[in-house]
Amino acid sequence: MLQQIDETLPTLSRAERQVGRWILDHPRRAAHAAVAEVAAAAGTSQPTVIRFCRSVGVSGFRELKIRLAEAIGRPASYLHRDVERRDSGRDAAVKVIERSIQTLIDARPLVETLPVDEAVALLCGARQVVFVGSGASGHVAADACHKFFRLGLACTSTSDVPTMLQQTAVAAADDLFVLVSQSGLSQGVLRAAGNARRRGAGVLALTDAASPLAAQATLLLACPAHEDPNVYTPMSSRLVQLALLDALQVATALALGQSAEDRLRRSKLALAAARHGPD
């Protein structure tokens, strides 16, 4: 919840930002405070606090307090769900790798149910493809853009909220936005999805099937990884996102045929020439 508030701050009104900053500075106090206390401490009104709750993706002040209490609860480990403090470095490394492998194994049966061919059709038919993600998902979006542009698709990526909001606000009907979000709750990404839909653009989402972002999507590629909310840096969910986008890039290359293969070959040759110099 605290990370979600932090990511949403740039999109909020000035008064709502005051509420968010106070909560980030005083999470334990906020988890036990009354709405009037939060409003007074933040220098705003009670209706502003309620609006803030909705802006960060919760139904009201009561749910906000529950989510804050969960966020500040003392976990067994902030490092990894399977790693304990007494583990050696080698043991920790083995556990992290085993968890990563198991996550991909768990995702395997679900891949057969995903609308991959429909996603490929959207990608091949788009005027431009914009990969969007916030936080750790922003790195996944950038990685996907780096791979897809070599197929000859017009690609960009963005991870900052003002840019994603502006790009979706001026979208054309034949643009495609690929939105990556583990939780599907990031308010910046959600607002970008809403902008894109209102402009008639395509919205392909890689996210939790039960999330608000999934409900905004033109097409959904459900990512089933369940991340431990006590671990700051997403690990398992990021692996599933990366693997799905890799698979989608290969499927898109197959659909594009020889032209995509030629571009991949020329891209490889260009890198080789840069490393070894001209003949």
CSV table of C-alpha atoms in Angstrom, one decimal, residues 81 98-108 224-226 235-237 239-240:
chain,number,residue,atom,x,y,z
A,81,ARG,CA,9.6,-15.5,0.9
A,98,GLU,CA,14.3,-22.8,-7.1
A,99,ARG,CA,11.4,-20.4,-6.5
A,100,SER,CA,12.0,-18.8,-9.9
A,101,ILE,CA,11.9,-22.2,-11.6
A,102,GLN,CA,8.7,-23.1,-9.7
A,103,THR,CA,7.0,-19.9,-10.7
A,104,LEU,CA,7.6,-20.5,-14.4
A,105,ILE,CA,6.5,-24.2,-14.0
A,106,ASP,CA,3.3,-23.0,-12.3
A,107,ALA,CA,2.7,-20.5,-15.1
A,108,ARG,CA,3.1,-23.1,-17.8
A,224,PRO,CA,-0.5,-15.6,-12.3
A,225,ALA,CA,2.5,-15.0,-10.2
A,226,HIS,CA,1.7,-14.1,-6.6
A,235,MET,CA,11.0,-11.2,-8.4
A,236,SER,CA,8.7,-14.0,-9.5
A,237,SER,CA,6.1,-11.7,-11.1
A,239,LEU,CA,10.1,-13.4,-14.5
A,240,VAL,CA,6.6,-14.3,-15.7
